[in-house]
CSV table of C-alpha atoms and ligand atoms in Angstrom, one decimal:
chain,number,residue,atom,x,y,z
C,556,MET,CA,101.5,107.7,125.3
C,557,ALA,CA,105.1,105.5,125.8
C,558,SER,CA,103.9,102.5,125.6
C,559,ALA,CA,102.8,103.2,122.0
C,560,ALA,CA,105.5,105.6,121.3
C,561,VAL,CA,107.8,101.8,121.6
C,562,ALA,CA,105.4,99.7,118.8
C,563,PHE,CA,105.0,102.8,116.5
C,564,ARG,CA,106.1,103.4,113.1
C,565,ILE,CA,104.4,105.8,110.3
C,566,LEU,CA,103.6,103.4,107.3
C,567,THR,CA,103.2,104.5,103.8
C,568,GLU,CA,101.6,103.4,100.4
C,569,PRO,CA,104.9,102.5,99.1
C,570,ALA,CA,105.6,100.4,102.4
C,571,LEU,CA,103.1,98.7,101.3
C,572,ALA,CA,103.2,98.5,98.0
C,573,LYS,CA,106.1,97.6,97.3
C,574,ALA,CA,107.2,94.0,98.2
C,575,GLN,CA,110.7,95.0,99.3
C,576,TRP,CA,112.7,98.6,99.5
C,577,ARG,CA,114.7,99.4,96.3
C,578,GLU,CA,117.9,100.2,96.6
C,579,LYS,CA,118.3,100.5,92.8
C,580,PRO,CA,115.4,102.0,90.2
C,581,PHE,CA,113.4,99.9,88.7
C,582,PRO,CA,114.7,98.1,85.5
C,583,ALA,CA,115.0,100.4,82.1
C,584,GLY,CA,111.7,100.3,80.7
C,585,ALA,CA,109.4,99.1,83.7
C,586,VAL,CA,106.2,100.2,84.0
C,587,VAL,CA,105.5,100.9,87.3
C,588,ILE,CA,102.0,100.9,88.2
C,589,ASP,CA,102.1,99.7,91.5
C,590,ALA,CA,101.9,102.6,94.2
C,591,ASN,CA,99.2,104.8,92.9
C,592,GLU,CA,101.6,107.1,92.2
C,593,ASN,CA,101.0,109.9,89.2
C,594,PRO,CA,102.4,109.5,86.4
C,595,LEU,CA,102.3,113.6,85.1
C,596,GLY,CA,104.1,114.5,88.5
C,597,PRO,CA,104.0,117.9,89.7
C,598,CYS,CA,102.9,120.6,87.0
C,599,GLU,CA,104.3,122.9,85.5
C,600,ALA,CA,104.4,125.8,87.9
C,601,ALA,CA,104.9,123.4,91.5
C,602,ARG,CA,108.5,122.7,89.2
C,603,LYS,CA,108.9,126.4,88.8
C,604,ALA,CA,108.0,127.2,92.6
C,605,VAL,CA,110.5,124.2,93.6
C,606,ILE,CA,113.3,125.6,91.9
C,607,ASP,CA,112.8,128.8,92.6
C,608,ILE,CA,112.8,128.3,96.7
C,609,VAL,CA,115.2,125.5,96.3
C,610,ALA,CA,118.2,128.3,96.9
C,611,GLN,CA,116.3,129.3,100.5
C,612,GLY,CA,116.3,125.0,101.5
C,613,GLY,CA,119.1,126.2,103.9
C,614,ARG,CA,116.2,127.3,106.6
C,615,TYR,CA,113.5,125.5,108.3
C,616,SER,CA,110.1,126.3,106.2
C,617,ASP,CA,107.6,128.1,109.1
C,618,TRP,CA,107.6,131.1,107.7
C,619,MET,CA,105.8,129.4,104.4
C,620,LEU,CA,103.3,127.5,106.1
C,621,ARG,CA,101.2,130.2,106.4
C,622,ASP,CA,100.6,130.6,102.8
C,623,LEU,CA,99.7,127.3,102.2
C,624,THR,CA,97.5,126.6,105.1
C,625,VAL,CA,95.5,130.0,103.9
C,626,ALA,CA,95.5,129.6,100.7
C,627,PHE,CA,94.2,125.9,101.4
C,628,ALA,CA,91.6,127.1,103.8
C,629,GLN,CA,90.0,129.3,101.5
C,630,SER,CA,90.6,127.0,98.1
C,631,GLN,CA,87.8,125.0,100.6
C,632,GLY,CA,85.9,127.8,102.2
C,633,LEU,CA,87.2,127.0,105.6
C,634,LYS,CA,89.0,128.9,108.6
C,635,PRO,CA,92.7,128.8,108.8
C,636,ALA,CA,92.4,127.1,111.8
C,637,TYR,CA,90.2,124.0,110.7
C,638,VAL,CA,93.8,123.2,108.2
C,639,ARG,CA,96.8,122.3,109.5
C,640,VAL,CA,99.8,120.9,107.0
C,641,TYR,CA,102.2,118.1,107.3
C,642,PRO,CA,104.5,116.1,105.4
C,643,GLY,CA,102.2,114.0,103.4
C,644,SER,CA,99.0,112.6,104.5
C,645,SER,CA,100.2,109.3,106.4
C,646,GLU,CA,101.4,111.5,109.4
C,647,PRO,CA,97.4,112.7,110.2
C,648,LEU,CA,96.1,109.9,109.4
C,649,HIS,CA,99.1,107.6,112.4
C,650,PHE,CA,98.7,111.0,114.6
C,651,ALA,CA,94.6,110.1,114.3
C,652,VAL,CA,94.9,106.8,115.3
C,653,LEU,CA,97.0,107.3,118.0
C,654,ALA,CA,94.9,110.2,119.3
C,655,PHE,CA,91.9,108.2,119.4
C,656,THR,CA,92.0,104.3,119.3
C,657,SER,CA,93.5,102.6,122.5
C,658,LYS,CA,93.0,99.5,124.0
C,659,ALA,CA,90.0,100.0,125.1
C,660,LYS,CA,88.6,101.7,122.1
C,661,SER,CA,88.9,100.4,118.8
C,662,TYR,CA,90.2,100.7,115.0
C,663,VAL,CA,87.0,100.3,112.2
C,664,THR,CA,87.8,99.6,109.0
C,665,ALA,CA,86.7,98.3,105.4
C,666,ASP,CA,88.0,95.3,104.0
C,667,PRO,CA,89.9,95.7,101.8
C,668,GLY,CA,90.8,98.9,102.3
C,669,TYR,CA,94.3,101.5,102.7
C,670,GLU,CA,95.6,99.4,105.9
C,671,ALA,CA,98.6,101.6,107.3
C,672,GLY,CA,96.0,102.9,109.8
C,673,MET,CA,94.9,99.2,110.7
C,674,TRP,CA,98.6,98.9,111.5
C,675,ALA,CA,99.4,101.6,113.7
C,676,ALA,CA,96.2,100.6,115.4
C,677,LYS,CA,97.7,97.3,115.9
C,678,GLY,CA,100.5,98.9,116.7
C,679,VAL,CA,98.7,100.8,120.0
C,680,GLY,CA,97.0,97.6,121.0
C,681,ALA,CA,94.1,98.7,120.0
C,682,ARG,CA,91.0,96.2,118.9
C,683,VAL,CA,90.9,95.7,115.1
C,684,VAL,CA,87.3,95.9,113.2
C,685,ASN,CA,87.9,94.7,109.7
C,686,VAL,CA,84.2,95.1,108.2
C,687,PRO,CA,83.7,93.3,104.3
C,688,LEU,CA,83.0,96.1,101.7
C,689,ALA,CA,79.2,96.0,101.3
C,690,LYS,CA,78.0,94.3,97.7
C,691,THR,CA,78.0,97.6,96.2
C,692,TYR,CA,81.8,97.8,97.1
C,693,ALA,CA,80.6,101.1,99.7
C,694,HIS,CA,81.9,100.7,103.0
C,695,ASP,CA,79.0,99.0,104.6
C,696,LEU,CA,78.6,101.4,107.5
C,697,PRO,CA,75.6,100.1,109.2
C,698,ALA,CA,77.5,96.6,109.6
C,699,MET,CA,80.5,98.7,110.9
C,700,LEU,CA,78.6,100.5,113.6
C,701,ALA,CA,76.8,97.7,115.0
C,702,ALA,CA,80.6,95.4,114.9
C,703,ALA,CA,81.7,98.3,117.0
C,704,PRO,CA,80.2,99.8,120.0
C,705,ASP,CA,83.8,100.4,122.2
C,706,ALA,CA,84.9,102.3,118.5
C,707,GLY,CA,87.7,105.2,118.9
C,708,LEU,CA,87.7,105.8,115.2
C,709,PHE,CA,86.0,104.8,111.7
C,710,TYR,CA,88.4,105.2,109.3
C,711,VAL,CA,86.3,106.0,105.9
C,712,CYS,CA,88.5,105.9,103.2
C,713,THR,CA,86.1,106.9,99.7
C,714,PRO,CA,87.0,106.4,96.7
C,715,ASN,CA,88.9,103.2,98.4
C,716,ASN,CA,92.2,102.5,98.4
C,717,PRO,CA,92.2,99.6,96.5
C,718,THR,CA,88.9,99.3,94.8
C,719,GLY,CA,88.5,103.1,93.9
C,720,THR,CA,84.3,102.7,95.1
C,721,LEU,CA,82.7,105.4,97.0
C,722,THR,CA,80.5,105.1,99.9
C,723,PRO,CA,77.3,108.1,100.1
C,724,HIS,CA,77.7,111.1,101.7
C,725,SER,CA,74.7,110.0,103.0
C,726,GLU,CA,75.7,107.4,104.5
C,727,ILE,CA,79.1,108.8,106.2
C,728,GLU,CA,76.3,111.3,107.5
C,729,MET,CA,74.4,108.5,109.3
C,730,LEU,CA,77.7,107.2,110.7
C,731,VAL,CA,78.5,110.7,112.3
C,732,GLU,CA,75.1,111.1,113.8
C,733,LYS,CA,74.9,107.5,115.3
C,734,LYS,CA,78.7,106.7,116.2
C,735,PRO,CA,79.3,106.0,119.8
C,736,LYS,CA,80.1,109.2,122.0
C,737,GLY,CA,83.9,110.0,121.8
C,738,SER,CA,84.5,108.1,118.4
C,739,ILE,CA,85.6,110.2,115.5
C,740,VAL,CA,85.0,109.5,111.6
C,741,LEU,CA,88.4,109.9,109.8
C,742,VAL,CA,87.4,110.4,106.0
C,743,ASP,CA,90.3,109.7,103.7
C,744,GLU,CA,89.8,111.7,100.3
C,745,ALA,CA,93.3,111.0,99.4
C,746,TYR,CA,92.2,109.9,95.6
C,747,ILE,CA,88.9,112.0,96.0
C,748,HIS,CA,90.1,114.6,92.6
C,749,PHE,CA,89.7,111.4,90.9
C,750,SER,CA,86.1,110.9,91.2
C,751,ASP,CA,82.7,112.8,91.8
C,752,ALA,CA,82.5,112.3,95.4
C,753,THR,CA,81.4,114.4,97.6
C,754,THR,CA,83.3,116.1,99.8
C,755,ALA,CA,82.8,115.8,103.6
C,756,ILE,CA,84.2,118.7,104.7
C,757,ASP,CA,81.0,120.1,104.3
C,758,LEU,CA,81.0,118.1,108.2
C,759,VAL,CA,83.9,119.4,109.2
C,760,LYS,CA,82.0,122.9,108.8
C,761,ALA,CA,79.6,121.6,110.8
C,762,ASP,CA,81.8,121.1,113.6
C,763,LYS,CA,81.2,117.2,114.4
C,764,ASP,CA,83.2,114.9,115.1
C,765,VAL,CA,84.7,114.5,112.0
C,766,VAL,CA,88.6,114.6,110.4
C,767,VAL,CA,89.1,114.5,106.7
C,768,LEU,CA,92.5,114.1,104.8
C,769,ARG,CA,93.8,115.5,101.5
C,770,THR,CA,96.9,114.9,99.7
C,771,PHE,CA,99.3,116.3,96.9
C,772,SER,CA,100.6,112.7,96.8
C,773,LYS,CA,97.7,111.7,94.0
C,774,ILE,CA,95.7,113.6,91.6
C,775,TYR,CA,98.9,116.6,92.2
C,776,GLY,CA,101.1,114.3,91.1
C,777,MET,CA,103.9,115.1,94.4
C,778,ALA,CA,104.3,112.0,96.5
C,779,GLY,CA,108.1,112.3,96.7
C,780,LEU,CA,107.5,115.9,97.8
C,781,ARG,CA,105.8,115.2,100.7
C,782,CYS,CA,102.6,117.7,101.7
C,783,GLY,CA,99.3,116.6,102.9
C,784,VAL,CA,96.3,118.0,105.2
C,785,ALA,CA,94.0,117.7,108.2
C,786,ILE,CA,90.7,119.0,107.9
C,787,ALA,CA,88.8,118.9,111.4
C,788,ARG,CA,87.6,121.4,114.0
C,789,PRO,CA,90.7,123.1,116.4
C,790,ASP,CA,90.4,121.1,119.2
C,791,LEU,CA,90.2,117.5,117.4
C,792,LEU,CA,93.5,119.0,115.7
C,793,GLU,CA,95.0,119.9,118.7
C,794,LYS,CA,95.0,115.7,119.8
C,795,LEU,CA,96.7,115.4,116.8
C,796,ASN,CA,98.8,118.0,117.5
C,797,LEU,CA,100.2,116.4,120.4
C,798,PHE,CA,101.5,113.6,118.6
C,799,ALA,CA,103.3,115.9,115.7
C,800,GLY,CA,104.5,118.2,117.8
C,801,TYR,CA,106.9,120.7,115.1
C,802,CYS,CA,107.2,118.9,112.2
C,803,PRO,CA,108.8,121.1,109.7
C,804,MET,CA,107.8,121.1,105.9
C,805,PRO,CA,109.8,120.4,103.0
C,806,ILE,CA,110.2,124.2,101.8
C,807,THR,CA,109.7,122.8,98.3
C,808,ALA,CA,106.7,120.8,98.6
C,809,LEU,CA,105.2,124.1,100.5
C,810,ALA,CA,106.2,125.6,97.6
C,811,ALA,CA,105.1,123.2,94.6
C,812,ALA,CA,101.5,122.9,96.9
C,813,THR,CA,101.2,126.3,97.1
C,814,ALA,CA,101.6,126.7,93.1
C,815,ALA,CA,99.4,123.8,92.4
C,816,LEU,CA,96.4,125.0,94.3
C,817,LYS,CA,96.5,128.1,92.4
C,818,GLU,CA,95.8,126.4,89.1
C,819,PRO,CA,92.3,126.2,88.3
C,820,ARG,CA,92.3,123.5,85.4
C,821,LEU,CA,94.9,121.0,87.3
C,822,CYS,CA,92.5,118.9,88.9
C,823,GLY,CA,89.8,118.7,86.2
C,824,ASP,CA,92.3,117.8,83.5
C,825,ARG,CA,94.0,115.5,85.4
C,826,LYS,CA,91.0,113.7,86.3
C,827,LEU,CA,89.8,113.5,82.7
C,828,ILE,CA,93.0,112.3,81.5
C,829,ASN,CA,92.7,109.7,84.3
C,830,ALA,CA,89.3,108.6,83.6
C,831,THR,CA,89.6,108.0,79.8
C,832,ILE,CA,92.6,105.7,80.7
C,833,ARG,CA,90.5,104.0,83.2
C,834,GLN,CA,87.9,103.3,80.7
C,835,HIS,CA,90.0,102.2,77.9
C,836,THR,CA,91.6,99.6,79.8
C,837,PHE,CA,88.5,98.8,81.5
C,838,ASP,CA,87.1,98.3,78.1
C,839,TRP,CA,90.0,96.3,76.9
C,840,LEU,CA,89.4,93.9,79.9
C,841,GLY,CA,85.5,93.6,79.2
C,842,SER,CA,86.1,92.9,75.5
C,843,ASN,CA,88.6,90.2,76.8
C,844,GLY,CA,86.5,88.6,79.5
C,845,TYR,CA,88.2,89.9,82.5
C,846,SER,CA,86.3,91.2,85.3
C,847,TYR,CA,87.2,94.1,87.4
C,848,VAL,CA,85.8,95.8,90.2
C,849,PRO,CA,84.4,99.3,89.0
C,850,SER,CA,86.6,102.4,90.3
C,851,THR,CA,86.4,106.0,90.0
C,852,SER,CA,89.6,106.6,91.3
C,853,ASN,CA,93.4,106.2,89.5
C,854,CYS,CA,93.8,102.4,90.6
C,855,PHE,CA,91.0,99.4,90.6
C,856,MET,CA,90.6,95.9,91.5
C,857,VAL,CA,91.5,93.1,89.0
C,858,ASP,CA,90.4,89.4,88.8
C,859,THR,CA,93.3,87.0,88.2
C,860,LYS,CA,91.3,83.9,88.9
C,861,ARG,CA,94.4,82.4,90.4
C,862,PRO,CA,96.4,83.4,93.3
C,863,ALA,CA,97.1,86.7,92.0
C,864,LYS,CA,100.7,86.6,93.8
C,865,GLU,CA,101.2,84.2,90.5
C,866,VAL,CA,100.5,87.1,87.8
C,867,ILE,CA,102.0,89.4,89.9
C,868,ASP,CA,105.2,87.4,89.5
C,869,ALA,CA,105.0,86.7,86.2
C,870,LEU,CA,104.2,90.6,85.2
C,871,ALA,CA,107.5,91.8,87.3
C,872,ALA,CA,109.4,89.0,85.1
C,873,ARG,CA,107.7,90.6,82.2
C,874,ASN,CA,109.1,94.1,84.1
C,875,ILE,CA,105.6,95.1,84.5
C,876,PHE,CA,104.9,96.1,88.4
C,877,ILE,CA,101.5,95.7,89.7
C,878,GLY,CA,100.1,96.6,92.5
C,879,ARG,CA,99.1,93.9,95.8
C,880,ILE,CA,96.6,91.6,97.4
C,881,TRP,CA,94.1,92.0,100.2
C,882,PRO,CA,94.2,88.8,101.7
C,883,VAL,CA,90.4,88.9,101.7
C,884,TRP,CA,90.5,88.6,98.2
C,885,PRO,CA,93.3,86.7,96.9
C,886,THR,CA,92.1,86.5,93.4
C,887,TYR,CA,92.7,90.0,92.9
C,888,ALA,CA,95.5,92.1,92.3
C,889,ARG,CA,95.5,96.3,92.6
C,890,ILE,CA,96.2,98.3,89.1
C,891,THR,CA,97.4,101.8,88.7
C,892,VAL,CA,95.9,104.2,86.0
C,893,GLY,CA,99.6,105.0,84.3
C,894,THR,CA,99.9,106.6,81.2
C,895,GLN,CA,98.0,105.2,77.6
C,896,ASP,CA,101.4,103.4,77.1
C,897,GLU,CA,101.9,101.9,80.4
C,898,MET,CA,97.9,101.0,80.3
C,899,GLN,CA,98.9,99.0,76.9
C,900,ALA,CA,102.0,97.6,77.7
C,901,PHE,CA,100.0,96.1,80.8
C,902,GLN,CA,97.6,94.7,78.9
C,903,SER,CA,99.2,92.8,76.1
C,904,ALA,CA,102.0,91.6,79.4
C,905,PHE,CA,98.9,90.7,81.4
C,906,HIS,CA,96.8,88.7,78.4
C,907,ASP,CA,99.8,87.0,77.6
C,908,VAL,CA,100.3,86.0,81.3
C,909,MET,CA,96.6,85.1,81.6
C,910,THR,CA,96.3,82.8,78.6
C,911,ASN,CA,99.5,81.1,79.3
C,912,ALA,CA,99.3,80.8,82.3
C,913,LYS,CA,99.4,76.8,82.7
C,914,LYS,CA,103.0,77.5,80.1
C,915,VAL,CA,104.6,80.1,82.6
C,916,SER,CA,106.6,78.9,84.7
C,917,PHE,CA,105.9,81.3,88.5
C,918,ALA,CA,108.6,79.3,90.0
C,919,ALA,CA,111.1,82.0,89.9
C,920,PRO,CA,109.4,85.6,91.6
C,921,LEU,CA,111.8,87.9,90.9
C,922,ARG,CA,110.9,90.1,94.2
C,923,ARG,CA,110.8,88.5,97.6
C,924,PRO,CA,107.3,87.5,98.9
C,925,SER,CA,106.1,89.9,101.5
C,926,ALA,CA,106.9,88.9,104.9
C,927,THR,CA,105.8,90.2,108.1
C,928,ILE,CA,108.2,91.2,111.3
C,929,ASP,CA,107.8,92.4,114.4
C,930,GLY,CA,104.9,90.3,115.1
C,931,GLY,CA,102.3,90.8,112.2
C,932,TRP,CA,104.5,94.1,110.8
C,933,PRO,CA,104.7,94.4,107.1
C,934,ALA,CA,108.4,94.0,106.4
C,935,VAL,CA,110.1,97.3,104.9
C,936,SER,CA,113.8,96.0,104.6
C,937,SER,CA,115.0,93.9,102.4
P,793,PLP,N1,95.6,107.2,102.2
P,793,PLP,C1,94.9,106.6,101.2
P,793,PLP,C2,94.6,105.9,101.0
P,793,PLP,C3,96.6,106.0,100.5
P,793,PLP,O1,96.1,105.5,99.5
P,793,PLP,C4,97.7,107.0,100.5
P,793,PLP,C5,98.6,106.7,100.2
P,793,PLP,O2,98.9,106.1,98.4
P,793,PLP,C6,97.8,107.7,101.8
P,793,PLP,C7,96.8,108.2,102.6
P,793,PLP,C8,98.8,108.6,102.3
P,793,PLP,O3,99.4,109.3,101.3
P,793,PLP,P1,101.0,110.8,101.3
P,793,PLP,O4,101.0,110.3,102.6
P,793,PLP,O5,101.6,110.6,100.2
P,793,PLP,O6,99.6,111.7,101.8
């Protein structure tokens, strides 16, 4: 455990999304569709709850933790002992990697997939097994199973970040039944509310070796408030807890998340807004001859037909900040679904960049190219 701590750091979407930490806000008028944030922010009830509680921010928040734990458990038909609240889902993701992977137990993930767990696994010296997505863009779970008889943890992100594509519940069940003894399946449902995916929480209720992650950062629009949830058998949560210790929650996050959970229409309304804007964007891309991966989430991959970095930089020069590249798909970039106005600004700048590609100079990127430090960890400082 001590040696793991030496190289370990928690990576979050902004650390991965932004090529360098920003010391200043984005330029005025910037369209920021790079980190799968929700432009709607917290709902009205959550904002009010934050304001009402802030005066009590001088105290640690443990007395409020129980309310959110119970409210979340009730919303999913779970016993509270199967729920643990964290300041974001990045924490339990990393703690699961610490608890279940090691030099002898590999970390198995899809490619392209959300990379935070992979970097954590490298930090603990675990073998990282990257398995390409299937042709349907689902995780290729039979291939992931076959590739890692030494698996400690299978990471399944559905909808997947960055593609927004789903992995069928039936295949996750198959993985859970056939996986090596002692390993766990970590199902990251950060984006599930945007899609029609079936949750894997039923597998937790059936006491399988499954940990499900949820976050308030996406559909709830609370990325800056920090609240996430791990859902698992109490003995599995206890293993994560060895690393969490006493990890106090921001009092504002607890109040906001508890209030947001009581809003019955929030997820449905926001799902519809996102799906409508996403579909308009897809219609525009399709009618202009651009290819994209058919996402059911708040992000998607677009084919730039050239090194995607060139397009990212050219858009940044036009004050449009899109997401990153996955090395396995170097001519694709990830786009977050923003507001309709933001997507229209993206469309016109993207069209301009794509049609004038030969005339545009890509020589002077606004942002530094992303670098690696510490023998392969993504740089998070300028
Ligand atoms: N999992 C996935 C797939 C994500 O994309 C993110 C963030 O974007 C996270 C987990 C972590 O989110 P947070 O720590 O904000 O809950």
